[in-house]
Coordinates of C-alpha atoms in Angstrom, one line a residue:
M1 CA 10.1 -12.0 36.5
L2 CA 11.1 -10.2 33.2
L3 CA 11.6 -7.0 35.0
D4 CA 14.1 -8.7 37.8
A5 CA 15.8 -10.8 35.3
C6 CA 16.6 -7.9 33.0
A7 CA 17.8 -5.8 35.7
E8 CA 19.9 -8.6 36.9
K9 CA 21.0 -8.6 33.1
R10 CA 20.0 -12.4 33.1
D11 CA 18.8 -12.7 29.2
I12 CA 15.3 -14.9 29.1
L13 CA 13.7 -13.4 26.1
E14 CA 13.7 -16.3 23.8
G15 CA 10.2 -17.4 22.9
R16 CA 8.7 -14.1 24.6
H17 CA 6.3 -12.0 22.3
A18 CA 8.4 -9.2 21.2
N19 CA 5.9 -6.4 20.6
Q20 CA 4.3 -7.2 23.8
H21 CA 7.2 -6.5 25.9
I22 CA 9.3 -4.0 24.2
P23 CA 6.7 -1.1 25.7
Q24 CA 6.9 -2.3 28.8
F25 CA 10.5 -1.2 29.1
T26 CA 9.5 2.5 27.9
G27 CA 7.0 2.4 30.8
Y28 CA 9.8 1.3 33.2
L29 CA 12.0 4.2 32.4
R30 CA 9.0 6.3 33.3
L31 CA 8.9 4.5 36.4
F32 CA 12.1 5.4 37.3
D33 CA 11.5 9.2 36.4
A34 CA 8.6 9.0 38.9
T35 CA 10.3 6.9 41.5
G36 CA 14.2 7.1 41.1
E37 CA 14.2 3.3 41.7
E38 CA 17.3 2.4 39.7
E39 CA 15.9 -1.1 39.0
Y40 CA 13.7 0.4 36.3
A41 CA 16.5 2.0 34.4
D42 CA 18.7 -0.7 34.8
A43 CA 16.1 -3.3 33.3
A44 CA 15.7 -1.0 30.4
R45 CA 18.9 -0.3 29.3
N46 CA 20.0 -4.4 29.6
F47 CA 16.8 -5.0 27.9
W48 CA 17.9 -2.8 24.8
G49 CA 21.3 -4.3 24.8
M50 CA 19.6 -7.8 24.6
V51 CA 17.7 -6.8 21.5
A52 CA 19.8 -4.2 19.9
G53 CA 22.9 -6.6 19.3
P54 CA 22.4 -10.1 19.5
R55 CA 18.2 -10.1 18.0
T56 CA 18.9 -7.7 15.2
Y57 CA 18.8 -8.3 11.2
S58 CA 20.6 -6.2 9.0
L59 CA 17.6 -3.9 8.3
G60 CA 17.6 -3.2 12.2
G61 CA 14.3 -5.3 12.7
T62 CA 14.2 -8.1 15.6
G63 CA 12.3 -11.2 15.9
Q64 CA 10.8 -14.3 13.9
G65 CA 7.0 -14.8 13.9
E66 CA 6.5 -12.0 16.5
M67 CA 8.7 -13.9 18.8
F68 CA 12.2 -13.2 20.2
R69 CA 14.6 -16.1 19.3
A70 CA 17.8 -17.3 20.7
R71 CA 20.5 -14.8 21.4
G72 CA 22.6 -14.5 18.4
A73 CA 20.2 -16.5 16.2
I74 CA 20.6 -14.4 13.0
A75 CA 21.4 -16.8 9.9
A76 CA 19.5 -19.5 11.9
T77 CA 16.2 -17.8 11.8
L78 CA 16.1 -16.0 8.5
G79 CA 12.7 -16.6 6.8
D80 CA 9.4 -14.9 5.4
N81 CA 8.3 -13.8 8.8
N82 CA 11.3 -11.5 10.3
A83 CA 11.3 -8.1 11.5
E84 CA 7.7 -7.3 12.8
T85 CA 7.3 -3.6 11.9
C86 CA 5.8 -2.3 14.9
A87 CA 8.4 -3.9 17.1
T88 CA 10.9 -1.6 15.5
Y89 CA 8.4 1.5 16.0
N90 CA 8.6 0.5 19.8
M91 CA 12.0 0.0 19.8
L92 CA 12.8 3.6 18.3
K93 CA 10.8 5.0 21.2
L94 CA 12.5 3.0 23.8
S95 CA 15.9 4.1 22.0
R96 CA 14.7 7.7 22.4
Q97 CA 13.9 7.5 25.6
L98 CA 17.4 5.9 26.7
F99 CA 19.0 8.8 25.2
F100 CA 17.2 11.3 27.5
H101 CA 18.9 9.6 30.3
R102 CA 22.4 8.8 29.1
Q103 CA 23.4 10.4 25.5
D104 CA 25.2 7.7 24.5
P105 CA 25.7 7.9 20.6
V106 CA 25.3 3.9 20.4
Y107 CA 21.2 4.9 20.9
M108 CA 21.4 7.3 17.7
D109 CA 23.4 5.1 15.7
Y110 CA 20.5 2.2 16.1
Y111 CA 17.9 4.7 15.6
E112 CA 19.4 5.9 12.2
R113 CA 19.9 2.1 10.9
R114 CA 16.3 1.3 12.1
L115 CA 14.8 4.3 10.7
T116 CA 16.7 4.1 7.1
N117 CA 16.4 0.5 6.5
H118 CA 13.1 -0.8 8.3
I119 CA 10.7 2.3 8.9
L120 CA 11.5 4.1 5.4
A121 CA 11.4 0.7 3.8
S122 CA 8.0 -0.3 5.1
R123 CA 5.6 1.7 3.0
R124 CA 5.1 0.9 -0.7
D125 CA 6.3 3.6 -2.9
A126 CA 2.6 4.3 -4.3
P127 CA -0.3 6.4 -3.3
S128 CA -3.6 4.8 -1.8
T129 CA -6.5 6.0 -0.2
D130 CA -7.9 2.8 1.1
S131 CA -5.0 1.2 2.6
P132 CA -2.2 2.1 4.7
E133 CA 0.1 0.2 2.3
V134 CA 2.8 -1.0 5.2
T135 CA 4.5 -4.0 6.2
Y136 CA 3.9 -6.4 9.1
F137 CA 6.7 -8.9 8.9
V138 CA 9.8 -8.2 6.8
G139 CA 11.4 -11.3 5.6
M140 CA 15.1 -11.4 5.6
G141 CA 15.3 -14.9 4.1
P142 CA 16.8 -15.7 0.6
G143 CA 14.1 -14.3 -2.0
A144 CA 11.6 -12.9 0.5
Q145 CA 8.9 -10.1 -0.6
R146 CA 7.6 -7.4 1.3
E147 CA 3.7 -7.7 1.6
Y148 CA 1.9 -4.5 2.1
D149 CA -1.6 -3.4 3.6
N150 CA -2.3 -4.4 7.2
T151 CA -5.4 -2.4 7.3
G152 CA -6.8 -2.7 11.0
T153 CA -3.8 -4.6 12.4
C154 CA -1.2 -3.2 15.2
C155 CA 1.6 -2.8 12.2
G156 CA -1.0 -0.9 10.1
G157 CA -1.9 1.6 12.8
T158 CA 1.8 2.2 13.9
G159 CA 2.6 2.2 10.2
M160 CA 0.5 5.1 9.8
E161 CA 2.2 6.8 12.6
N162 CA 5.8 6.0 11.6
H163 CA 5.8 8.2 8.4
T164 CA 4.5 11.2 10.4
K165 CA 7.9 11.0 12.9
Y166 CA 10.9 11.4 11.0
Q167 CA 11.6 14.6 12.9
D168 CA 11.2 13.0 16.3
S169 CA 14.9 12.6 17.0
V170 CA 16.9 14.9 14.7
Y171 CA 17.8 17.2 17.3
F172 CA 17.8 17.2 21.2
C173 CA 19.4 19.9 23.6
S174 CA 20.7 19.5 27.2
A175 CA 18.5 20.1 30.1
D176 CA 20.4 23.4 30.5
G177 CA 20.0 24.7 27.3
N178 CA 23.6 24.9 26.4
T179 CA 24.0 22.0 24.1
L180 CA 22.4 21.0 21.0
Y181 CA 22.5 17.5 19.7
V182 CA 22.3 16.8 16.0
N183 CA 21.7 13.3 15.9
L184 CA 20.1 12.8 12.4
Y185 CA 21.3 14.5 9.0
L186 CA 17.9 14.7 7.6
A187 CA 16.8 17.7 5.9
S188 CA 14.8 19.6 8.6
T189 CA 14.4 23.0 10.5
L190 CA 14.7 23.3 14.2
R191 CA 12.8 26.2 16.1
W192 CA 14.2 26.5 19.1
P193 CA 12.3 29.4 21.1
E194 CA 13.9 29.3 24.4
R195 CA 17.3 29.9 23.0
G196 CA 16.0 32.1 20.0
F197 CA 17.7 29.8 17.4
V198 CA 16.2 28.5 14.1
V199 CA 18.6 26.0 12.4
E200 CA 18.1 24.8 9.0
Q201 CA 19.7 21.5 7.7
T202 CA 19.8 20.9 4.3
S203 CA 20.4 17.1 3.3
T204 CA 19.8 14.6 0.5
Y205 CA 19.6 11.8 3.1
P206 CA 19.5 8.8 2.7
A207 CA 21.7 9.5 -0.2
G208 CA 25.3 10.4 0.5
G209 CA 26.7 14.0 0.0
V210 CA 27.2 17.1 2.2
R211 CA 25.0 18.0 4.8
T212 CA 24.6 21.8 5.8
L213 CA 23.3 23.5 9.2
T214 CA 22.5 27.1 8.8
I215 CA 21.8 29.6 11.7
R216 CA 19.1 31.3 10.1
E217 CA 18.2 33.2 13.6
G218 CA 19.6 33.6 16.8
S219 CA 23.0 34.0 18.3
G220 CA 25.0 33.5 21.4
S221 CA 27.2 30.5 22.8
L222 CA 26.3 27.0 22.3
D223 CA 27.9 23.7 22.0
V224 CA 26.8 21.9 18.9
R225 CA 27.6 18.2 19.1
L226 CA 27.3 16.3 15.8
R227 CA 27.0 12.6 15.7
V228 CA 29.7 11.0 13.9
P229 CA 28.0 7.6 12.7
S230 CA 29.9 4.3 13.3
W231 CA 29.7 3.5 9.7
A232 CA 31.8 6.7 9.1
T233 CA 35.1 5.2 8.4
G234 CA 35.6 7.1 5.2
G235 CA 36.1 10.4 7.1
F236 CA 34.0 13.0 8.6
T237 CA 34.9 16.6 7.7
V238 CA 33.3 19.6 9.0
T239 CA 33.8 23.2 8.2
V240 CA 32.3 26.3 9.8
N241 CA 32.1 29.1 7.5
G242 CA 34.5 27.5 5.1
V243 CA 37.1 26.9 7.7
R244 CA 37.9 23.2 8.3
Q245 CA 37.8 22.2 12.0
R246 CA 40.4 20.2 13.4
A247 CA 38.4 18.4 16.3
E248 CA 38.9 14.6 15.8
A249 CA 36.2 12.6 14.5
V250 CA 36.0 9.1 16.1
P251 CA 33.2 7.2 14.2
G252 CA 30.4 6.1 17.0
S253 CA 31.0 9.4 19.0
Y254 CA 30.1 13.0 18.8
L255 CA 32.2 15.8 17.6
T256 CA 31.6 19.2 19.7
L257 CA 31.9 22.6 18.0
S258 CA 31.8 25.3 20.9
R259 CA 31.6 28.9 20.0
N260 CA 29.7 32.0 19.8
W261 CA 27.3 31.4 17.2
R262 CA 25.5 34.1 14.7
R263 CA 22.9 34.2 12.3
G264 CA 24.5 33.3 9.0
D265 CA 27.0 30.6 10.4
R266 CA 27.2 27.8 8.5
I267 CA 28.3 24.0 9.4
R268 CA 28.9 21.9 6.5
I269 CA 29.6 18.1 7.1
S270 CA 30.7 15.7 4.7
T271 CA 30.8 12.1 5.4
P272 CA 31.5 10.0 2.4
Y273 CA 29.4 6.6 2.1
R274 CA 31.9 3.5 1.8
L275 CA 30.7 -0.1 0.7
R276 CA 31.2 -2.6 3.6
I277 CA 29.9 -6.2 4.5
E278 CA 28.1 -7.0 8.0
R279 CA 28.5 -10.9 9.0
A280 CA 25.7 -12.7 10.8
L281 CA 26.6 -13.4 14.4
D282 CA 26.1 -17.3 14.3
D283 CA 27.5 -17.8 10.8
P284 CA 30.1 -15.2 9.7
T285 CA 29.7 -16.6 5.9
V286 CA 26.0 -15.1 5.9
Q287 CA 26.6 -11.3 5.2
S288 CA 24.9 -8.3 4.3
V289 CA 26.1 -5.5 2.0
F290 CA 26.0 -1.7 3.1
Y291 CA 26.6 1.6 1.4
G292 CA 27.2 3.7 4.1
P293 CA 24.0 3.5 6.6
V294 CA 22.1 2.0 3.7
L295 CA 21.4 -1.8 3.2
L296 CA 21.8 -3.0 -0.2
V297 CA 19.6 -6.0 -1.3
A298 CA 20.1 -7.9 -4.3
G299 CA 17.2 -8.3 -6.6
S300 CA 16.8 -12.2 -7.3
Q301 CA 13.8 -14.7 -7.9
E302 CA 16.1 -17.6 -6.2
R303 CA 14.8 -19.1 -2.8
Q304 CA 18.4 -20.1 -2.0
F305 CA 21.3 -18.0 -0.9
R306 CA 23.2 -16.3 -3.7
V307 CA 26.9 -17.1 -3.1
L308 CA 29.5 -14.4 -3.8
S309 CA 33.2 -13.9 -3.4
F310 CA 35.2 -10.7 -3.6
Y311 CA 38.7 -10.7 -2.3
K312 CA 39.9 -12.1 -5.7
D313 CA 39.1 -8.7 -6.9
F314 CA 40.8 -6.5 -4.4
T315 CA 43.7 -4.3 -5.0
L316 CA 46.3 -2.9 -2.5
R317 CA 43.2 -0.6 -1.2
G318 CA 41.6 -3.5 0.1
D319 CA 38.0 -1.8 -1.0
L320 CA 34.8 -3.7 -2.0
A321 CA 34.4 -1.2 -4.7
D322 CA 36.9 -3.2 -6.4
S323 CA 34.1 -6.0 -6.6
I324 CA 30.9 -3.9 -6.5
R325 CA 30.6 -1.4 -9.3
P326 CA 28.1 1.5 -9.6
E327 CA 25.3 0.6 -11.9
G328 CA 24.4 4.1 -13.2
R329 CA 21.6 5.2 -10.7
P330 CA 22.5 6.7 -7.6
M331 CA 23.3 3.9 -4.9
H332 CA 22.7 1.1 -7.2
F333 CA 25.5 -1.6 -7.8
T334 CA 26.1 -4.3 -9.6
T335 CA 28.2 -7.7 -8.7
H336 CA 28.2 -11.1 -9.9
G337 CA 25.3 -10.6 -12.4
L338 CA 22.9 -9.1 -9.7
T339 CA 21.7 -5.4 -9.0
L340 CA 22.1 -4.3 -5.5
A341 CA 19.5 -1.4 -4.9
P342 CA 18.7 0.3 -1.7
F343 CA 16.3 -1.5 0.8
H344 CA 14.2 1.6 1.6
V345 CA 13.2 1.5 -2.3
A346 CA 9.8 -0.1 -1.1
D347 CA 8.5 -2.3 -4.1
D348 CA 7.2 -5.9 -3.9
T349 CA 10.2 -7.6 -5.9
R350 CA 11.7 -10.6 -4.2
Y351 CA 15.2 -9.3 -2.7
H352 CA 18.0 -11.1 -0.7
A353 CA 19.3 -9.2 2.0
Y354 CA 21.9 -11.7 2.9
F355 CA 24.0 -13.6 0.9
K356 CA 26.5 -16.6 1.4
R357 CA 30.1 -15.6 1.0
S358 CA 32.3 -18.2 -0.4
E359 CA 36.4 -17.7 -0.4
P360 CA 37.7 -21.3 -0.5
V361 CA 41.1 -20.8 -1.5
V362 CA 44.0 -18.1 -0.8
V363 CA 44.2 -16.1 -4.1
F364 CA 45.8 -12.6 -4.3
G365 CA 44.2 -11.1 -7.6
T366 CA 45.1 -13.7 -10.2
T367 CA 47.9 -15.1 -8.0
G368 CA 46.5 -18.6 -6.6
S369 CA 48.2 -20.3 -3.7
G370 CA 46.3 -23.6 -3.8
V371 CA 46.0 -23.3 0.1
P372 CA 42.6 -23.3 1.6
N373 CA 41.5 -20.3 3.1
R374 CA 40.9 -21.7 6.6
V375 CA 38.7 -20.4 9.4
R376 CA 40.3 -19.9 12.8
G377 CA 38.0 -20.3 16.0
D378 CA 36.2 -17.0 15.8
G379 CA 34.8 -17.8 12.2
L380 CA 37.1 -15.6 10.4
T381 CA 39.2 -16.6 7.7
F382 CA 43.0 -15.9 6.7
L383 CA 41.7 -13.5 3.9
D384 CA 39.1 -11.8 6.4
V385 CA 41.8 -11.0 8.9
L386 CA 44.4 -10.0 6.0
W387 CA 42.2 -7.5 4.4
E388 CA 40.9 -6.0 7.5
Q389 CA 44.5 -4.3 7.6
A390 CA 43.9 -2.9 4.2
P391 CA 44.6 0.0 2.6
F392 CA 48.4 -1.2 1.7
A393 CA 50.5 1.7 0.8
T394 CA 52.8 -1.0 -1.1
S395 CA 53.2 -4.1 -2.3
G396 CA 56.0 -4.5 -0.1
R397 CA 53.8 -3.6 3.1
F398 CA 51.3 -6.1 1.5
A399 CA 54.1 -9.0 1.2
R400 CA 55.1 -8.6 5.0
A401 CA 51.3 -8.3 6.6
V402 CA 50.8 -11.8 4.5
R403 CA 54.3 -13.1 5.8
A404 CA 53.3 -12.1 9.4
L405 CA 49.8 -13.6 9.4
A406 CA 50.9 -16.8 7.7
D407 CA 53.3 -17.0 10.6
G408 CA 50.4 -16.7 12.9
W409 CA 48.5 -19.3 11.0
L410 CA 51.3 -21.9 11.2
S411 CA 51.6 -21.4 14.8
E412 CA 48.0 -22.0 15.6
G413 CA 48.0 -25.5 13.2
L414 CA 46.0 -23.8 10.5
F415 CA 48.7 -23.9 8.0
T416 CA 51.4 -26.7 7.4
R417 CA 54.8 -25.3 6.8
T418 CA 54.5 -25.8 3.1
E419 CA 51.2 -24.3 3.1
R420 CA 52.7 -21.2 4.9
D421 CA 55.6 -20.8 2.2
R422 CA 53.1 -21.1 -0.6
V423 CA 50.9 -18.3 0.8
V424 CA 54.1 -16.2 1.0
A425 CA 55.4 -17.0 -2.4
A426 CA 52.2 -16.0 -3.9
A427 CA 51.9 -13.0 -2.2
G428 CA 55.4 -11.9 -3.1
R429 CA 54.2 -12.5 -7.1
A430 CA 51.0 -10.7 -7.0
D431 CA 50.6 -7.3 -8.4
L432 CA 47.6 -5.5 -6.7
R433 CA 48.5 -2.2 -7.7
H434 CA 45.7 -1.7 -10.1

């Protein structure tokens, strides 16, 4: 029944045991390989889409209490028993197998997020000789706390495997051997005897910085396909032997370098990290903070959502860095009196992976309008839509953007004429240049 439903793109996952069914679909792909029956491949691809988007928390895991919940139910299901770790283990295997059949970068974007923010975060940062010290559930609710151990459980067994498999999907090659896919930017060495290449990658991942690929051995014609992560909105710069490449880098795609490679050739990739937020599907005011691919969590003992607001601090560049400031340690930040730390720093302190966003009034810096920051049908507020257009080159362009958007809000009945005028006037008075 589940096979047929998924092949027909009918989502009947709610209430089903997540990790019981995920491995089935890796098996269905193998049945497709053996039989050529498209139903198996369609079911696996459709199942992956039913989990990877609408049933995934910000760390990349899925499920509550081992079960799939309703499609899109993220904020509604946050608690202490989200994201069973071995379900993510098996979703990574499924993503890897799907990529073998269709080289869609969405599978590797998914892989990177889960590897970085769930698997890497799933083992306590402490040595042990009598316990795997790995997680079972990883709570996403406010004030959740990771619990480690799991000797003799499914998550204990896969938890020990997880940390021997970081190299699994860094590189792939095409069936004809003419293309090399660089999927993950992890320090690693590729030995490819069929082509005679040895490629060394240096990287400080998950920290930001430059990644370097060096041809240590081998030569010949080869297409090198570099994954441009979907989060790489701050740029993706590539040089070969010091010469900048002009190929267009589109987030969520691959950039291809085609040439005759020689020993000593060096590819340098710079992808600056930027702060960004992601909204829960069922409640856009429930949000997480990321720094590039890295989920940031706030340390706090409170068991209720922390309420944060950022737009009042924005300058014309419209960057969260105006509100969330470096704390001093790499990838650590402060905001609203809270420290934000990478979730993969695996300890047992209480954390908040989601917060509640509150921007009740339309305010531009210190200039208020007194007008409610109303929500339109898709859950986005006036300020959400405005700042999605940032950066603004000048104050004049900012004011014109506010006027155009306020006119739209007026036509949709979200502002009165008086409110529209007050918002436009406030934008004209605001100085957001610093």
